Amino acid sequence: MKLKWSLLPRYSVFGLCILGLIVGLPLALMTAWMWPFTLLMAFLVAVGINDLQQADYAVRRNYPVIGNMRYLFKALRPEMRQYLFESDTDQLPFSHKQRELVYARGRQRNSSQPFGTLLDVYSDSYEFIGHSMQTSDVPDTKGFRLTIGNAQCAQPYSSSLFNISAMSFGSLSANAIRALNKGAMLGGFAHDTGEGSISPYHREFGGDLIWELGSGYFGCRNEKGGFDAEKFSRQAANAQVKMIEIKLSQGAKPGHGGVLPASKISEEIAETRGIPMGEDCISPASHSAFCTPLELLEFINQLRELSGGKPVGFKMCLGQPWEFMAIVKAMCETGIVPDFIVVDGSEGGTGAAPTEFADHLGTPLREGLLFVHNSLVGAGLRDEVRIGVSGKIISAFDIACVLALGADWVNAARGYMFALGCIQSLSCHTNKCPTGIATQDDLRQKSLVVEDKADQVRHFHHNTLDALAEILSAAGLSTPWQITPDHLVHRVSENEVRLFSHLHPFLTPGALLSDADDYPFYRRVWAMAQAESFQPRSLAEVSGAKRE
């Protein structure tokens, strides 16, 4: 009897559907208005029969019809949370407040907020910038530009302080690429191509391009997937290409390669990347053009020559610290110095990545930036290398924070996606993006009107820099590069705050080249690094070197 009663809650809804169909069918034959009810019951009975026959989901087998509610709510969970239950400051991954800020600035709406801050100013994560008793005039954002290119570069680039970070055609739709590039052209800033090479949509409006060269060498790839110097030279000669960026790793999935299945490769993508149709497209985890720090710098030198002297640098998410210091040592040994380095934080990511990589691999932006900045300062090379950063940068205050830690300019990816209309539906990897941004579905991407979204991209850039100008004025500063670690403050406990300059170590110029005992962490890693290899020197070698 107990067993029989346990069946009641499991099959009661399915049974009621069967009963409804039995009762409704003869009534529908007599009364036309009963047909909708009868057809609904027939549909639910069919669902129940399918639930009992399928073997993938135990819940549906045990609870036919009603068990589907679990999967319905699971599918709707992100939207229900975002629109009904999320607070304004929950940053998962971007808060409602952050998204609304971008939407407002992109659409030229008032982005001011009423009734005071929503942030807990006594929480350990709260940060602020000190203002001045003597404010300065609000600087003109037209001056928020910097020259990228050292003495080894023949064609330096005058870059905006705030540019579009790497997002490939293939990951983004054609219309999204069009809108981003047109916005960059209208606003006078740069558009990073991502590793998927330069598509016709990048070229359509003539916006400045930073050509990202990944391990797949798309756009300059030989038949075996290696680097083709002749193809690279032809692409790099285009006047629209302003800089070359070698992607060593990315924040979303550092140290991880990629596979674009053959089923997803369209003729356009194949032509853009220089890959065959009908085969999986492999992006290796590492480059084949170089294996050591010295070879990386030789590759940088080669790309400079092939591009006619355009700025060449690399992008990375900091991993093992001795590997970056090995590159710095190679710079000291060879005299070959990249024009720029872009530090990508592990909090970055516009598409999809394995959970463990997204959550637990790579160094967050600020720690990575500080280490790169200090390493170059300690080796006496900081004045020759510009540092760009990317990773969850949305507001003018975000920009101020990274400038204080050593950045020269900033890139944003998801911020500009929001400017395009992204609603953070978390469906980037499904090809079902509801806004037509992260999809190759022709019908979906037609909803993205290029002219309208290009204006939003331009306005987001312009209004964010305007906000930064107002911050600078309040702090008594005239340019973004006057922001120092002494201007920013971080709360470390309920009753204690510290300046960034007291919270973080900052090396003095040439410190790593001396024999002093200060900065023990940096000196230990410097001793482990070797220009000939990315592998660290053994502890025995390091100890022996110290004794000598």
Short mmCIF file of C-alpha atoms in Angstrom, two decimals, residues 19-413:
data_model
loop_
_atom_site.label_atom_id
_atom_site.label_comp_id
_atom_site.label_asym_id
_atom_site.label_seq_id
_atom_site.Cartn_x
_atom_site.Cartn_y
_atom_site.Cartn_z
CA LEU A 19 -8.14 12.11 -17.79
CA GLY A 20 -8.48 15.58 -19.31
CA LEU A 21 -7.86 14.17 -22.78
CA ILE A 22 -10.40 11.35 -22.27
CA VAL A 23 -13.04 13.80 -21.06
CA GLY A 24 -12.19 16.60 -23.45
CA LEU A 25 -12.14 14.66 -26.72
CA PRO A 26 -15.84 13.72 -26.86
CA LEU A 27 -16.82 17.17 -25.58
CA ALA A 28 -14.70 18.80 -28.28
CA LEU A 29 -16.52 16.79 -30.92
CA MET A 30 -19.74 18.32 -29.65
CA THR A 31 -18.51 21.83 -28.67
CA ALA A 32 -15.91 23.73 -30.69
CA TRP A 33 -14.66 25.84 -27.76
CA MET A 34 -13.34 22.68 -26.05
CA TRP A 35 -10.77 22.05 -28.78
CA PRO A 36 -8.00 24.30 -27.29
CA PHE A 37 -8.28 22.47 -23.96
CA THR A 38 -8.29 19.07 -25.64
CA LEU A 39 -5.29 19.85 -27.82
CA LEU A 40 -3.38 21.10 -24.78
CA MET A 41 -4.15 17.86 -22.93
CA ALA A 42 -3.06 15.83 -25.98
CA PHE A 43 0.22 17.73 -26.10
CA LEU A 44 0.89 17.18 -22.39
CA VAL A 45 0.08 13.46 -22.68
CA ALA A 46 2.58 13.25 -25.55
CA VAL A 47 5.17 15.00 -23.37
CA GLY A 48 4.49 12.55 -20.55
CA ILE A 49 4.86 9.52 -22.81
CA ASN A 50 8.15 10.93 -24.11
CA ASP A 51 9.34 11.52 -20.53
CA LEU A 52 8.67 7.89 -19.62
CA GLN A 53 10.51 6.59 -22.68
CA GLN A 54 13.63 8.81 -22.58
CA ALA A 55 16.63 7.67 -20.54
CA ASP A 56 18.67 10.86 -20.06
CA TYR A 57 16.78 12.50 -17.19
CA ALA A 58 15.63 10.47 -14.17
CA VAL A 59 13.50 13.32 -12.85
CA ARG A 60 11.38 13.32 -16.01
CA ARG A 61 10.96 9.54 -15.89
CA ASN A 62 9.85 9.63 -12.27
CA TYR A 63 7.72 12.76 -12.66
CA PRO A 64 6.37 12.83 -16.24
CA VAL A 65 5.10 16.23 -17.42
CA ILE A 66 5.61 18.05 -14.09
CA GLY A 67 9.31 17.09 -13.96
CA ASN A 68 9.95 19.36 -16.95
CA MET A 69 9.32 22.36 -14.71
CA ARG A 70 12.74 21.81 -13.14
CA TYR A 71 14.51 22.22 -16.46
CA LEU A 72 12.30 25.15 -17.43
CA PHE A 73 13.18 27.04 -14.25
CA LYS A 74 16.84 26.07 -14.65
CA ALA A 75 16.84 27.52 -18.16
CA LEU A 76 15.15 30.71 -16.96
CA ARG A 77 17.31 31.03 -13.84
CA PRO A 78 19.86 33.56 -15.24
CA GLU A 79 17.12 35.83 -16.56
CA MET A 80 14.99 35.53 -13.40
CA ARG A 81 17.99 36.29 -11.22
CA GLN A 82 19.13 39.21 -13.35
CA TYR A 83 15.76 40.90 -13.66
CA LEU A 84 13.97 39.92 -10.45
CA PHE A 85 16.40 39.01 -7.68
CA GLU A 86 19.78 40.60 -8.43
CA SER A 87 20.78 43.64 -6.37
CA ASP A 88 22.23 46.69 -8.08
CA THR A 89 25.76 45.91 -6.87
CA ASP A 90 26.02 42.10 -7.26
CA GLN A 91 28.94 41.70 -9.65
CA LEU A 92 28.30 38.31 -11.25
CA PRO A 93 30.11 38.96 -13.50
CA PHE A 94 28.95 42.57 -13.94
CA SER A 95 26.48 44.30 -11.68
CA HIS A 96 23.23 45.88 -12.77
CA LYS A 97 24.75 49.23 -11.84
CA GLN A 98 27.78 48.69 -14.08
CA ARG A 99 25.65 47.62 -17.02
CA GLU A 100 23.28 50.56 -16.62
CA LEU A 101 26.24 52.94 -16.53
CA VAL A 102 27.41 51.72 -19.94
CA TYR A 103 23.89 51.74 -21.38
CA ALA A 104 23.34 55.32 -20.19
CA ARG A 105 26.65 56.59 -21.55
CA GLY A 106 26.25 54.74 -24.83
CA ARG A 107 22.76 56.14 -25.36
CA GLN A 108 23.69 59.66 -24.27
CA ARG A 109 21.44 59.49 -21.22
CA ASN A 110 22.11 61.06 -17.83
CA SER A 111 24.33 58.63 -15.90
CA SER A 112 24.14 60.49 -12.57
CA GLN A 113 22.70 58.61 -9.59
CA PRO A 114 20.37 59.99 -6.92
CA PHE A 115 20.31 59.70 -3.14
CA GLY A 116 23.94 58.75 -2.50
CA THR A 117 26.09 55.70 -3.08
CA LEU A 118 24.79 52.14 -3.03
CA LEU A 119 28.22 50.85 -2.02
CA ASP A 120 29.22 49.94 1.52
CA VAL A 121 32.01 52.45 2.09
CA TYR A 122 33.19 50.48 5.15
CA SER A 123 33.61 47.15 3.40
CA ASP A 124 37.14 45.79 2.87
CA SER A 125 36.85 46.14 -0.90
CA TYR A 126 35.89 49.83 -0.96
CA GLU A 127 38.21 52.18 -2.86
CA PHE A 128 38.21 55.89 -3.51
CA ILE A 129 40.36 58.67 -4.94
CA GLY A 130 41.42 61.67 -2.91
CA HIS A 131 40.17 65.03 -4.16
CA SER A 132 42.03 68.32 -3.97
CA MET A 133 41.24 71.53 -2.12
CA GLN A 134 42.41 73.30 -5.29
CA THR A 135 40.77 71.72 -8.31
CA SER A 136 42.12 72.13 -11.82
CA ASP A 137 40.32 73.02 -15.03
CA VAL A 138 38.61 70.03 -16.60
CA PRO A 139 41.14 68.77 -19.17
CA ASP A 140 40.23 68.32 -22.83
CA THR A 141 39.88 64.61 -23.58
CA LYS A 142 41.33 65.18 -27.04
CA GLY A 143 44.67 65.22 -25.25
CA PHE A 144 44.10 61.78 -23.72
CA ARG A 145 46.41 60.18 -26.27
CA LEU A 146 49.85 58.61 -26.03
CA THR A 147 52.54 57.58 -28.48
CA ILE A 148 53.26 53.85 -28.63
CA GLY A 149 56.59 52.96 -30.21
CA ASN A 150 60.14 53.15 -28.84
CA ALA A 151 63.38 54.03 -30.63
CA GLN A 152 63.35 50.67 -32.44
CA CYS A 153 59.98 51.48 -34.07
CA ALA A 154 59.80 53.39 -37.36
CA GLN A 155 56.04 54.04 -37.35
CA PRO A 156 54.89 54.92 -33.80
CA TYR A 157 51.15 55.09 -33.21
CA SER A 158 49.23 57.87 -31.48
CA SER A 159 46.76 55.84 -29.42
CA SER A 160 43.71 56.79 -27.43
CA LEU A 161 43.83 56.11 -23.71
CA PHE A 162 40.74 53.85 -24.03
CA ASN A 163 40.44 51.25 -26.80
CA ILE A 164 38.47 48.13 -27.78
CA SER A 165 40.04 44.92 -26.52
CA ALA A 166 40.53 41.73 -28.53
CA MET A 167 37.33 40.07 -29.82
CA SER A 168 37.49 37.96 -32.98
CA PHE A 169 35.16 37.73 -35.94
CA GLY A 170 33.67 34.28 -35.43
CA SER A 171 33.24 34.86 -31.72
CA LEU A 172 31.36 38.06 -32.58
CA SER A 173 28.98 38.50 -35.48
CA ALA A 174 29.76 40.45 -38.63
CA ASN A 175 27.42 43.26 -37.57
CA ALA A 176 29.04 43.47 -34.14
CA ILE A 177 32.48 43.81 -35.74
CA ARG A 178 31.13 46.44 -38.14
CA ALA A 179 29.60 48.47 -35.32
CA LEU A 180 32.72 48.29 -33.15
CA ASN A 181 35.00 49.37 -35.98
CA LYS A 182 32.73 52.16 -37.14
CA GLY A 183 32.47 53.39 -33.54
CA ALA A 184 36.27 53.32 -33.27
CA MET A 185 36.57 55.27 -36.52
CA LEU A 186 34.05 57.88 -35.41
CA GLY A 187 35.64 58.24 -31.97
CA GLY A 188 39.30 58.11 -33.00
CA PHE A 189 40.34 55.06 -31.02
CA ALA A 190 41.67 51.59 -31.82
CA HIS A 191 39.93 48.25 -32.39
CA ASP A 192 41.82 45.05 -31.54
CA THR A 193 40.97 42.31 -34.04
CA GLY A 194 41.33 39.35 -31.67
CA GLU A 195 43.23 36.30 -32.88
CA GLY A 196 40.70 35.48 -35.62
CA SER A 197 42.55 37.79 -38.06
CA ILE A 198 41.32 40.77 -40.08
CA SER A 199 37.92 40.19 -41.67
CA PRO A 200 36.27 42.31 -44.39
CA TYR A 201 34.05 43.68 -41.62
CA HIS A 202 37.09 45.10 -39.81
CA ARG A 203 38.02 46.96 -42.97
CA GLU A 204 34.59 48.23 -44.02
CA PHE A 205 34.70 51.53 -42.11
CA GLY A 206 38.46 52.05 -41.86
CA GLY A 207 38.83 52.27 -38.07
CA ASP A 208 42.33 51.85 -36.63
CA LEU A 209 43.24 48.20 -36.07
CA ILE A 210 45.53 46.40 -33.67
CA TRP A 211 46.19 43.06 -35.35
CA GLU A 212 46.37 40.30 -32.76
CA LEU A 213 48.52 37.33 -33.76
CA GLY A 214 47.64 34.16 -31.86
CA SER A 215 49.24 30.73 -31.89
CA GLY A 216 47.14 29.75 -34.92
CA TYR A 217 48.68 32.60 -36.98
CA PHE A 218 45.32 33.26 -38.62
CA GLY A 219 45.66 35.54 -41.60
CA CYS A 220 49.37 34.71 -41.98
CA ARG A 221 49.32 30.94 -41.72
CA ASN A 222 51.00 28.32 -43.90
CA GLU A 223 49.44 24.97 -44.83
CA LYS A 224 50.87 23.30 -41.72
CA GLY A 225 49.54 25.97 -39.36
CA GLY A 226 52.86 27.75 -38.87
CA PHE A 227 53.81 31.38 -39.42
CA ASP A 228 54.03 32.62 -43.02
CA ALA A 229 56.21 35.73 -43.26
CA GLU A 230 55.05 36.72 -46.74
CA LYS A 231 51.35 36.58 -45.87
CA PHE A 232 52.03 38.54 -42.69
CA SER A 233 53.92 41.22 -44.56
CA ARG A 234 51.05 41.73 -47.02
CA GLN A 235 48.46 42.08 -44.25
CA ALA A 236 50.61 44.25 -41.99
CA ALA A 237 51.39 46.70 -44.79
CA ASN A 238 47.77 47.88 -44.82
CA ALA A 239 47.58 51.44 -43.47
CA GLN A 240 44.59 50.54 -41.29
CA VAL A 241 46.81 48.20 -39.22
CA LYS A 242 48.51 50.41 -36.65
CA MET A 243 50.10 47.87 -34.27
CA ILE A 244 50.87 44.14 -34.08
CA GLU A 245 50.04 42.27 -30.87
CA ILE A 246 51.35 38.73 -30.26
CA LYS A 247 48.91 36.87 -28.00
CA LEU A 248 50.87 34.71 -25.58
CA SER A 249 47.83 34.04 -23.37
CA GLN A 250 44.47 35.52 -22.50
CA GLY A 251 42.78 36.18 -19.19
CA ALA A 252 39.75 33.97 -19.78
CA LYS A 253 41.73 30.76 -20.33
CA PRO A 254 45.49 31.28 -19.97
CA GLY A 255 47.59 28.38 -21.18
CA HIS A 256 44.66 26.84 -23.03
CA GLY A 257 44.35 26.31 -26.77
CA GLY A 258 41.12 26.22 -28.70
CA VAL A 259 39.19 24.23 -31.26
CA LEU A 260 36.68 25.67 -33.69
CA PRO A 261 34.73 22.61 -34.93
CA ALA A 262 34.44 22.15 -38.68
CA SER A 263 30.65 22.40 -38.39
CA LYS A 264 30.95 26.02 -37.22
CA ILE A 265 33.41 27.16 -39.89
CA SER A 266 31.69 29.22 -42.56
CA GLU A 267 33.28 30.22 -45.86
CA GLU A 268 33.78 33.75 -44.48
CA ILE A 269 35.58 32.51 -41.36
CA ALA A 270 37.70 30.10 -43.42
CA GLU A 271 38.75 32.87 -45.81
CA THR A 272 39.47 35.33 -42.99
CA ARG A 273 41.57 32.89 -40.98
CA GLY A 274 43.20 31.21 -43.95
CA ILE A 275 42.02 27.74 -42.97
CA PRO A 276 40.43 24.93 -45.01
CA MET A 277 36.74 24.11 -44.91
CA GLY A 278 35.66 20.77 -43.50
CA GLU A 279 38.42 20.51 -40.89
CA ASP A 280 38.54 21.47 -37.21
CA CYS A 281 40.48 24.70 -36.67
CA ILE A 282 43.11 24.25 -33.96
CA SER A 283 44.63 27.05 -31.90
CA PRO A 284 47.56 25.47 -30.02
CA ALA A 285 48.23 26.41 -26.41
CA SER A 286 51.74 27.60 -27.33
CA HIS A 287 53.40 29.28 -30.30
CA SER A 288 55.45 27.35 -32.84
CA ALA A 289 57.43 30.39 -34.05
CA PHE A 290 59.46 30.58 -30.83
CA CYS A 291 60.24 28.40 -27.81
CA THR A 292 62.45 30.60 -25.61
CA PRO A 293 62.45 34.23 -24.42
CA LEU A 294 65.33 35.02 -26.77
CA GLU A 295 63.42 33.55 -29.71
CA LEU A 296 60.31 35.55 -28.76
CA LEU A 297 62.30 38.78 -28.99
CA GLU A 298 63.80 37.70 -32.32
CA PHE A 299 60.23 37.08 -33.53
CA ILE A 300 59.21 40.57 -32.36
CA ASN A 301 62.15 42.02 -34.28
CA GLN A 302 61.16 40.03 -37.36
CA LEU A 303 57.56 41.31 -37.21
CA ARG A 304 58.82 44.89 -36.89
CA GLU A 305 60.87 44.51 -40.06
CA LEU A 306 58.09 42.73 -41.98
CA SER A 307 55.52 45.37 -41.00
CA GLY A 308 57.70 48.29 -42.04
CA GLY A 309 58.54 49.32 -38.50
CA LYS A 310 55.09 49.36 -36.89
CA PRO A 311 54.83 48.96 -33.10
CA VAL A 312 55.03 45.31 -32.05
CA GLY A 313 54.31 43.94 -28.59
CA PHE A 314 52.62 41.07 -26.84
CA LYS A 315 49.60 40.37 -24.69
CA MET A 316 49.59 37.97 -21.78
CA CYS A 317 47.87 37.01 -18.59
CA LEU A 318 50.67 36.68 -16.04
CA GLY A 319 51.31 33.10 -15.02
CA GLN A 320 54.63 31.87 -13.65
CA PRO A 321 56.44 35.10 -12.66
CA TRP A 322 59.91 33.84 -13.62
CA GLU A 323 58.73 33.39 -17.22
CA PHE A 324 57.99 37.09 -17.61
CA MET A 325 61.24 38.01 -15.89
CA ALA A 326 63.00 35.66 -18.32
CA ILE A 327 61.62 37.80 -21.16
CA VAL A 328 62.87 40.93 -19.38
CA LYS A 329 66.32 39.37 -18.99
CA ALA A 330 66.27 38.54 -22.70
CA MET A 331 65.52 42.21 -23.40
CA CYS A 332 68.56 43.21 -21.36
CA GLU A 333 70.79 40.69 -23.15
CA THR A 334 69.69 41.33 -26.74
CA GLY A 335 68.75 44.99 -26.64
CA ILE A 336 65.51 44.07 -28.44
CA VAL A 337 62.64 45.72 -26.58
CA PRO A 338 58.94 45.38 -27.50
CA ASP A 339 57.05 48.60 -28.01
CA PHE A 340 54.25 47.56 -25.67
CA ILE A 341 52.94 44.84 -23.40
CA VAL A 342 49.22 44.31 -22.74
CA VAL A 343 48.46 42.72 -19.38
CA ASP A 344 45.22 40.75 -19.46
CA GLY A 345 43.65 39.96 -16.09
CA SER A 346 42.25 36.53 -15.23
CA GLU A 347 38.89 38.22 -14.58
CA GLY A 348 38.61 38.87 -18.32
CA GLY A 349 36.61 36.82 -20.80
CA THR A 350 34.11 37.68 -23.51
CA GLY A 351 33.21 34.16 -24.63
CA ALA A 352 33.33 30.81 -22.88
CA ALA A 353 36.15 28.97 -21.12
CA PRO A 354 36.54 25.79 -19.06
CA THR A 355 35.27 26.50 -15.54
CA GLU A 356 38.54 25.71 -13.81
CA PHE A 357 40.43 28.01 -16.17
CA ALA A 358 37.97 30.87 -15.80
CA ASP A 359 37.86 30.54 -12.00
CA HIS A 360 41.30 29.42 -10.92
CA LEU A 361 44.02 30.00 -13.55
CA GLY A 362 46.00 33.11 -14.22
CA THR A 363 46.78 36.26 -12.27
CA PRO A 364 44.14 38.95 -11.68
CA LEU A 365 44.72 42.21 -13.52
CA ARG A 366 46.08 44.42 -10.76
CA GLU A 367 48.60 41.89 -9.45
CA GLY A 368 49.71 41.09 -13.00
CA LEU A 369 50.01 44.76 -13.93
CA LEU A 370 52.00 45.61 -10.80
CA PHE A 371 54.43 42.73 -11.38
CA VAL A 372 55.00 43.63 -15.04
CA HIS A 373 55.42 47.33 -14.21
CA ASN A 374 57.85 46.61 -11.35
CA SER A 375 59.88 44.12 -13.38
CA LEU A 376 60.42 46.64 -16.18
CA VAL A 377 61.20 49.42 -13.70
CA GLY A 378 63.64 47.19 -11.80
CA ALA A 379 65.42 46.29 -15.04
CA GLY A 380 65.61 49.91 -16.16
CA LEU A 381 63.37 49.33 -19.19
CA ARG A 382 60.08 50.92 -18.17
CA ASP A 383 60.57 54.09 -20.22
CA GLU A 384 60.95 52.05 -23.41
CA VAL A 385 57.83 49.87 -23.04
CA ARG A 386 54.22 51.06 -22.89
CA ILE A 387 51.85 48.97 -20.78
CA GLY A 388 48.21 48.44 -21.73
CA VAL A 389 45.72 46.53 -19.58
CA SER A 390 42.47 44.68 -20.06
CA GLY A 391 40.15 43.00 -17.59
CA LYS A 392 36.73 44.08 -16.31
CA ILE A 393 37.23 47.80 -16.95
CA ILE A 394 33.95 49.68 -17.19
CA SER A 395 34.10 53.08 -15.52
CA ALA A 396 36.42 56.06 -15.38
CA PHE A 397 37.32 55.07 -11.82
CA ASP A 398 38.40 51.62 -13.08
CA ILE A 399 40.71 53.43 -15.50
CA ALA A 400 42.12 55.65 -12.75
CA CYS A 401 42.92 52.64 -10.56
CA VAL A 402 45.02 50.84 -13.18
CA LEU A 403 46.78 54.05 -14.24
CA ALA A 404 47.82 54.50 -10.61
CA LEU A 405 49.36 51.01 -10.65
CA GLY A 406 51.46 51.61 -13.74
CA ALA A 407 49.27 51.25 -16.84
CA ASP A 408 49.71 53.66 -19.76
CA TRP A 409 46.42 52.85 -21.48
CA VAL A 410 43.40 50.58 -21.08
CA ASN A 411 41.35 48.26 -23.26
CA ALA A 412 37.82 47.01 -22.65
CA ALA A 413 35.96 44.12 -24.26
#
